[in-house]
Amino acid sequence: MMHMHPEAEERHVLTVTVDNEAGILAKIAGLFTARGYNIDSLTVADITDNHEVSRITIVTHGPPSQIDQIHAQLERLVPVHKVVDLTELGPHVARELALVKVAGVGEKRVEALRIADVFRARPVDTTTESFIFEMTGAPDKIDSFVALMRDLGLVEVGRTGIVAMARGPEEA
Amino acid sequence: MSEERSGANILVESLVRQGVEFVFGYPGGAVLPIYDALFGDERLRHILVRHEAGAGHAAEGYARSTGKPGVVLVTSGPGATNVVTAIADAFLDSIPLIVISGQVPTGLIGSDAFQEADTVGISRHCTKHNYLVKDPADLAAVVDEAFQIATTGRPGPVLIDIPKDVQIASAAWSDAPIQRRQRYAPRTAGSAQEIAQAVEMIAAAKAPVFYTGGGVINAGPRASELLRALQAKTGAPVTSTLMGLGAFPADHADWLGMLGMHGTYEANLAMNQSDLIICVGARFDDRVTGRLDAFAPNSKKIHIDIDRSSINKIVRVDLPIVGDCASVLDQILTEWGSRKGQDLTAWKARVDTWREKKSLSFPANADAIMPQLAIQRLYELTKDRDPVISTEVGQHQMWAAQHFPFFSPNKWLTSGGLGTMGYGLPAAIGAQCGNPDSLVIDIAGDASIQMNIQELGTATQYRLPVKVFILNNEWMGMVRQWQELTYESRFSNSYSDSLPDFVKLAEAYGWKGIRIEDESQLDAGIQAMIDHPGPVIVDCLVHKESNCFPMIPSGASHVDMILYGDNVAGTMDDEAKALV
Ligand SMILES: Cc1ncc(C[n+]2csc(CCOP(=O)(O)OP(=O)(O)O)c2C)c(N)n1
Ligand SMILES: [Mg+2]
C-alpha cells in the first residue's frame, strides 16, 4: 500500500507586475495548473495610463518551499517585471470588494440593514423586498458579513478577489 | 534606409541579420509566403526534413554542437503540433531554438479554420517565451527579441507564430539596428560577498566534489576551461550529469565519471560522503539525487545557476549564486588567487577505494557481443577523429554515457530531461550541417531509431555522411530491464517484434548498410563505417538481455547501487514503483 504525504502549508499574497500583452493571464494561470500550485484568488487590471502594465494579485497556499518556487517561476516569465511576496515582506493591506444580495421583509430586513451598517456595507440597490450591499474590507470581514446574512435571506454573493499593498511610504 | 517589404521578407532579412545559416523546416499552406521569400535566397540554407519532429531535433543537434541557436520553420496546425515534442525537449534541456510557425490569417483565428491550431496556447508551457505576431511592423523587433531570449540567461526555445496575412502584408523595413525593449535582463554575475563566501567554503572543505551539468556547456567553451582551471587550483574530484559530459576531460585523474541512476559508484559515493558539493549548472534532477532524504546528508552545498528557479527547487542549498557559469567560475578563480585548499590526500584515498569497485565493468561473453564492448570499440576506432556523438533513449544511451569518454564540450548530444526516443538521428543530421567536416555518429537502439527513421531521406538528399550505430538487442531494453527488476520479468509489450532489416532499409534510402553479428566482425565493421564517405547504418547485433548497471533503483539512495553480479529481487514496493 502507498500513502501520500502532505506537507504543512502557508498562505501568501503575491503581487506580480507584468506587460499587459495577449495571453499573459493564461500564462500565469497556466503556470499554476501545470506545476500543481494553488490559486485561492487572482485579480488583474492595468495600472498605467498607456495600458501597457498590469498588476496581478495572487493569493496562494502551499508549503514554504513551494511558495519560494512560485516566486522564482513567476520571475522567470519574460513579460513579468516584478514579483513581490507581500506576506514575506511584512505588514500589508489586503482588500476585497463584495456585492451581497439579501431578500426579505419585516424583522429580517431591518436586521440585515442594521448589521450592514455595523459592517459599513452600503446598499447600492434597493427594492421593497431586497438589497444589494456593497462592501469592501479584509476578506475575513466579508466572510463574517456573508455568514450573518445567511439567516437573513442571502440570495447571492459576488467577490472581486484580493488586491493588496505593503504598508508604509515605499513602493514594494 | 527605409522601404516597404512583405512580412515574409522582413522575417527572412531578420534571420539573415541574426547570422542564421540553416533553417530546418517543412512547407505547407500557412507558410507559403515565407517559402516563396526563401526561394533562390542563397544566404539561408533550408534543410527539408521528412517530419517536423525531425526539424525540431535537427535544430537542437545543430544548436548543441555549434553553440548557436537552431531555427525551425513549420506550417500551421499539424506542422506546429508535430514539432511540440522537440520544443518540449529543448525546453527541458535548455537548448536555444527559434521556432517559426505559420498560422491561419488573423481574420480566421478562432474559427476552427483549416489547419488551425492554437499554437501559442499549445506551446505556452514548453517555450521560454512565445509570440503571435499580428502586424508585420512588429516582426523585426519580435525576431530580434526572440533571439535574445532564446540565447541569453537560461537558453530555451522561443516560438513565433505568424498568420498568413501578416506574412503577405507589408511594413517599413530598415537596416538600422533595432531599438530593443530592455525587459529581459537576466542576472549573470554573483555578488562579491557570495563569491568570497564560496571561496571560503571551498578552501575549508576536506571532502569537496564538483557536481557539474549542462549549464557549463551552455555557458560556452570558456566555462569548461574555467572549470578545469578552478579544479586544478582546488584539486577537488569532478562528476557530471548526463548533460554536462565533455566539460571536464574524461582521462583526468580526478574525473569520477557520470553520477546518478546509471552513474559510477565512485561518483555517487563521493557525492554522498562529501562535505561540500559545488554544483555548477546542474539542477539536482531526480535521476541524479536518488532518494532525497538520503542525498548527500553531511555536505554543505553551493549552487551556481543562471536560473534562480532551479535553486532550492529540489534540494536546499547553503549558498545559492545566481549567475552564468563562466562568469561566476571566473569570479571565483580571481578571488581564489594563490590560496591553498585543504590537503585532500585522505579524501582522494577514499575515492580510490570506491573506484576499486570498477562499477562499469561487465561480464565477458563468448557467444554474443556485449553492448558495452561495442561502445568501447566504437570509441577506440573513432577517437582520433574527435567525433560528435548523438544518441536515442534507452540502455544504449546510458552505455554510451558510461563507456564513450568525452574531452571537450559540444560533442555529446543526448535528450536528457525529456528522454525523447527519436532524437538522435535528426540531431546528428543537424550537427552534421553545423560541423560538415566532423564524424557524427548516432548511437541508437533498435526501437528508438524507428521513431524518426524517415530522416534517413534528409541525410541522403543533402549528402550528409552521418553514421547510425544501432545496438540491436531486439528489445526496448530499458523497459525490459525495469520490468525484470520491478515486475518480476513480466515483459509486457517491450519486445521489438517485426524489426525491419536495417541493412536493406539503409540501402533503400541510398545509405550503406553494415551488419555486425559476431565480435570477430566488430572492428572491421566499425572501420568500414568510418571509411565510407556517405551515410551508414550499422546494425550491430548485441547480447539481448544485458542490463545497464550500475543502477540506483528508484526510491534508493546513492549508497544502495546495484552492480553487475548483485542479486536483484525482481520486485519493488508500491512506494518505489510510484517513482519515475
Ligand atoms: C517517445 C518516447 N516514448 C517512450 C519512451 C520510454 N522508453 C524509454 S527507453 C525505451 C526503450 C528504448 O528501446 P531501444 O531504442 O531499443 O533502446 P535500448 O534500451 O534497447 O538500448 C522506451 C520505450 C521514451 N523515452 N520516449
Ligand atoms: Mg533495444
PDB file of N, CA and C in Angstrom, chain A residues 68-115:
ATOM      1  N   ASP A  68       8.251  29.655  -2.429  1.00  0.00           N
ATOM      2  CA  ASP A  68       9.501  30.191  -2.954  1.00  0.00           C
ATOM      3  C   ASP A  68       9.643  29.867  -4.443  1.00  0.00           C
ATOM      4  N   GLN A  69       9.286  28.632  -4.816  1.00  0.00           N
ATOM      5  CA  GLN A  69       9.315  28.215  -6.216  1.00  0.00           C
ATOM      6  C   GLN A  69       8.349  29.043  -7.059  1.00  0.00           C
ATOM      7  N   ILE A  70       7.151  29.275  -6.532  1.00  0.00           N
ATOM      8  CA  ILE A  70       6.155  30.056  -7.266  1.00  0.00           C
ATOM      9  C   ILE A  70       6.745  31.425  -7.590  1.00  0.00           C
ATOM     10  N   HIS A  71       7.360  32.021  -6.581  1.00  0.00           N
ATOM     11  CA  HIS A  71       8.001  33.325  -6.745  1.00  0.00           C
ATOM     12  C   HIS A  71       9.036  33.261  -7.883  1.00  0.00           C
ATOM     13  N   ALA A  72       9.923  32.268  -7.809  1.00  0.00           N
ATOM     14  CA  ALA A  72      11.001  32.157  -8.792  1.00  0.00           C
ATOM     15  C   ALA A  72      10.460  31.830 -10.185  1.00  0.00           C
ATOM     16  N   GLN A  73       9.477  30.949 -10.252  1.00  0.00           N
ATOM     17  CA  GLN A  73       8.910  30.570 -11.550  1.00  0.00           C
ATOM     18  C   GLN A  73       8.213  31.750 -12.207  1.00  0.00           C
ATOM     19  N   LEU A  74       7.525  32.572 -11.408  1.00  0.00           N
ATOM     20  CA  LEU A  74       6.868  33.757 -11.963  1.00  0.00           C
ATOM     21  C   LEU A  74       7.910  34.727 -12.505  1.00  0.00           C
ATOM     22  N   GLU A  75       8.983  34.912 -11.750  1.00  0.00           N
ATOM     23  CA  GLU A  75      10.033  35.846 -12.169  1.00  0.00           C
ATOM     24  C   GLU A  75      10.692  35.419 -13.471  1.00  0.00           C
ATOM     25  N   ARG A  76      10.658  34.138 -13.749  1.00  0.00           N
ATOM     26  CA  ARG A  76      11.316  33.587 -14.924  1.00  0.00           C
ATOM     27  C   ARG A  76      10.570  33.937 -16.215  1.00  0.00           C
ATOM     28  N   LEU A  77       9.275  34.269 -16.113  1.00  0.00           N
ATOM     29  CA  LEU A  77       8.491  34.565 -17.313  1.00  0.00           C
ATOM     30  C   LEU A  77       8.936  35.906 -17.892  1.00  0.00           C
ATOM     31  N   VAL A  78       9.137  35.930 -19.193  1.00  0.00           N
ATOM     32  CA  VAL A  78       9.684  37.134 -19.831  1.00  0.00           C
ATOM     33  C   VAL A  78       8.807  38.379 -19.602  1.00  0.00           C
ATOM     34  N   PRO A  79       7.467  38.300 -19.711  1.00  0.00           N
ATOM     35  CA  PRO A  79       6.673  39.521 -19.543  1.00  0.00           C
ATOM     36  C   PRO A  79       6.530  39.969 -18.083  1.00  0.00           C
ATOM     37  N   VAL A  80       7.079  39.223 -17.146  1.00  0.00           N
ATOM     38  CA  VAL A  80       6.942  39.597 -15.736  1.00  0.00           C
ATOM     39  C   VAL A  80       8.067  40.560 -15.344  1.00  0.00           C
ATOM     40  N   HIS A  81       7.692  41.737 -14.851  1.00  0.00           N
ATOM     41  CA  HIS A  81       8.706  42.714 -14.437  1.00  0.00           C
ATOM     42  C   HIS A  81       9.153  42.465 -13.005  1.00  0.00           C
ATOM     43  N   LYS A  82       8.156  42.200 -12.149  1.00  0.00           N
ATOM     44  CA  LYS A  82       8.478  42.166 -10.724  1.00  0.00           C
ATOM     45  C   LYS A  82       7.489  41.273  -9.989  1.00  0.00           C
ATOM     46  N   VAL A  83       7.982  40.555  -9.010  1.00  0.00           N
ATOM     47  CA  VAL A  83       7.121  39.748  -8.153  1.00  0.00           C
ATOM     48  C   VAL A  83       7.413  40.144  -6.713  1.00  0.00           C
ATOM     49  N   VAL A  84       6.381  40.464  -5.957  1.00  0.00           N
ATOM     50  CA  VAL A  84       6.589  40.798  -4.546  1.00  0.00           C
ATOM     51  C   VAL A  84       5.731  39.861  -3.701  1.00  0.00           C
ATOM     52  N   ASP A  85       6.364  39.193  -2.756  1.00  0.00           N
ATOM     53  CA  ASP A  85       5.626  38.355  -1.814  1.00  0.00           C
ATOM     54  C   ASP A  85       5.304  39.228  -0.598  1.00  0.00           C
ATOM     55  N   LEU A  86       4.083  39.758  -0.568  1.00  0.00           N
ATOM     56  CA  LEU A  86       3.724  40.711   0.485  1.00  0.00           C
ATOM     57  C   LEU A  86       3.721  40.051   1.861  1.00  0.00           C
ATOM     58  N   THR A  87       3.362  38.796   1.905  1.00  0.00           N
ATOM     59  CA  THR A  87       3.318  38.078   3.181  1.00  0.00           C
ATOM     60  C   THR A  87       4.721  37.968   3.763  1.00  0.00           C
ATOM     61  N   GLU A  88       5.694  37.720   2.872  1.00  0.00           N
ATOM     62  CA  GLU A  88       7.088  37.603   3.271  1.00  0.00           C
ATOM     63  C   GLU A  88       7.640  38.962   3.679  1.00  0.00           C
ATOM     64  N   LEU A  89       7.203  39.980   2.943  1.00  0.00           N
ATOM     65  CA  LEU A  89       7.739  41.329   3.107  1.00  0.00           C
ATOM     66  C   LEU A  89       7.345  41.937   4.444  1.00  0.00           C
ATOM     67  N   GLY A  90       6.154  41.621   4.950  1.00  0.00           N
ATOM     68  CA  GLY A  90       5.741  42.185   6.229  1.00  0.00           C
ATOM     69  C   GLY A  90       4.327  42.720   6.171  1.00  0.00           C
ATOM     70  N   PRO A  91       4.031  43.773   6.976  1.00  0.00           N
ATOM     71  CA  PRO A  91       2.653  44.237   7.069  1.00  0.00           C
ATOM     72  C   PRO A  91       2.138  44.785   5.739  1.00  0.00           C
ATOM     73  N   HIS A  92       0.925  44.411   5.411  1.00  0.00           N
ATOM     74  CA  HIS A  92       0.330  44.901   4.168  1.00  0.00           C
ATOM     75  C   HIS A  92      -1.174  45.016   4.341  1.00  0.00           C
ATOM     76  N   VAL A  93      -1.761  45.773   3.450  1.00  0.00           N
ATOM     77  CA  VAL A  93      -3.215  45.934   3.450  1.00  0.00           C
ATOM     78  C   VAL A  93      -3.769  45.048   2.344  1.00  0.00           C
ATOM     79  N   ALA A  94      -4.759  44.230   2.673  1.00  0.00           N
ATOM     80  CA  ALA A  94      -5.404  43.397   1.657  1.00  0.00           C
ATOM     81  C   ALA A  94      -6.890  43.704   1.674  1.00  0.00           C
ATOM     82  N   ARG A  95      -7.435  44.059   0.565  1.00  0.00           N
ATOM     83  CA  ARG A  95      -8.846  44.436   0.497  1.00  0.00           C
ATOM     84  C   ARG A  95      -9.544  43.722  -0.647  1.00  0.00           C
ATOM     85  N   GLU A  96     -10.864  43.564  -0.429  1.00  0.00           N
ATOM     86  CA  GLU A  96     -11.679  42.900  -1.427  1.00  0.00           C
ATOM     87  C   GLU A  96     -13.019  43.616  -1.482  1.00  0.00           C
ATOM     88  N   LEU A  97     -13.646  43.610  -2.615  1.00  0.00           N
ATOM     89  CA  LEU A  97     -14.983  44.200  -2.730  1.00  0.00           C
ATOM     90  C   LEU A  97     -15.988  43.074  -2.949  1.00  0.00           C
ATOM     91  N   ALA A  98     -17.137  43.199  -2.251  1.00  0.00           N
ATOM     92  CA  ALA A  98     -18.182  42.188  -2.437  1.00  0.00           C
ATOM     93  C   ALA A  98     -19.521  42.867  -2.706  1.00  0.00           C
ATOM     94  N   LEU A  99     -20.324  42.226  -3.529  1.00  0.00           N
ATOM     95  CA  LEU A  99     -21.722  42.617  -3.670  1.00  0.00           C
ATOM     96  C   LEU A  99     -22.554  41.471  -3.083  1.00  0.00           C
ATOM     97  N   VAL A 100     -23.460  41.809  -2.171  1.00  0.00           N
ATOM     98  CA  VAL A 100     -24.214  40.778  -1.444  1.00  0.00           C
ATOM     99  C   VAL A 100     -25.703  41.085  -1.571  1.00  0.00           C
ATOM    100  N   LYS A 101     -26.439  40.180  -2.227  1.00  0.00           N
ATOM    101  CA  LYS A 101     -27.882  40.400  -2.395  1.00  0.00           C
ATOM    102  C   LYS A 101     -28.644  39.647  -1.304  1.00  0.00           C
ATOM    103  N   VAL A 102     -29.536  40.398  -0.594  1.00  0.00           N
ATOM    104  CA  VAL A 102     -30.314  39.822   0.500  1.00  0.00           C
ATOM    105  C   VAL A 102     -31.785  40.155   0.241  1.00  0.00           C
ATOM    106  N   ALA A 103     -32.661  39.138   0.304  1.00  0.00           N
ATOM    107  CA  ALA A 103     -34.093  39.395   0.095  1.00  0.00           C
ATOM    108  C   ALA A 103     -34.849  39.044   1.369  1.00  0.00           C
ATOM    109  N   GLY A 104     -35.830  39.866   1.735  1.00  0.00           N
ATOM    110  CA  GLY A 104     -36.593  39.570   2.949  1.00  0.00           C
ATOM    111  C   GLY A 104     -37.478  40.746   3.284  1.00  0.00           C
ATOM    112  N   VAL A 105     -38.431  40.507   4.168  1.00  0.00           N
ATOM    113  CA  VAL A 105     -39.321  41.590   4.605  1.00  0.00           C
ATOM    114  C   VAL A 105     -39.379  41.577   6.132  1.00  0.00           C
ATOM    115  N   GLY A 106     -39.913  42.645   6.695  1.00  0.00           N
ATOM    116  CA  GLY A 106     -40.149  42.710   8.133  1.00  0.00           C
ATOM    117  C   GLY A 106     -38.882  42.731   8.954  1.00  0.00           C
ATOM    118  N   GLU A 107     -38.933  41.989  10.084  1.00  0.00           N
ATOM    119  CA  GLU A 107     -37.832  41.957  11.061  1.00  0.00           C
ATOM    120  C   GLU A 107     -36.472  41.660  10.411  1.00  0.00           C
ATOM    121  N   LYS A 108     -36.464  40.654   9.510  1.00  0.00           N
ATOM    122  CA  LYS A 108     -35.201  40.216   8.887  1.00  0.00           C
ATOM    123  C   LYS A 108     -34.587  41.333   8.061  1.00  0.00           C
ATOM    124  N   ARG A 109     -35.445  42.072   7.362  1.00  0.00           N
ATOM    125  CA  ARG A 109     -34.976  43.170   6.512  1.00  0.00           C
ATOM    126  C   ARG A 109     -34.337  44.269   7.383  1.00  0.00           C
ATOM    127  N   VAL A 110     -34.974  44.562   8.482  1.00  0.00           N
ATOM    128  CA  VAL A 110     -34.459  45.594   9.385  1.00  0.00           C
ATOM    129  C   VAL A 110     -33.124  45.144   9.981  1.00  0.00           C
ATOM    130  N   GLU A 111     -33.075  43.868  10.366  1.00  0.00           N
ATOM    131  CA  GLU A 111     -31.863  43.317  10.972  1.00  0.00           C
ATOM    132  C   GLU A 111     -30.692  43.323   9.959  1.00  0.00           C
ATOM    133  N   ALA A 112     -31.003  42.973   8.686  1.00  0.00           N
ATOM    134  CA  ALA A 112     -29.957  42.979   7.648  1.00  0.00           C
ATOM    135  C   ALA A 112     -29.383  44.377   7.496  1.00  0.00           C
ATOM    136  N   LEU A 113     -30.232  45.345   7.470  1.00  0.00           N
ATOM    137  CA  LEU A 113     -29.806  46.732   7.296  1.00  0.00           C
ATOM    138  C   LEU A 113     -28.950  47.192   8.486  1.00  0.00           C
ATOM    139  N   ARG A 114     -29.350  46.759   9.683  1.00  0.00           N
ATOM    140  CA  ARG A 114     -28.639  47.139  10.905  1.00  0.00           C
ATOM    141  C   ARG A 114     -27.217  46.534  10.914  1.00  0.00           C
ATOM    142  N   ILE A 115     -27.140  45.260  10.543  1.00  0.00           N
ATOM    143  CA  ILE A 115     -25.822  44.598  10.512  1.00  0.00           C
ATOM    144  C   ILE A 115     -24.945  45.204   9.420  1.00  0.00           C
TER     145      ILE A 115
END
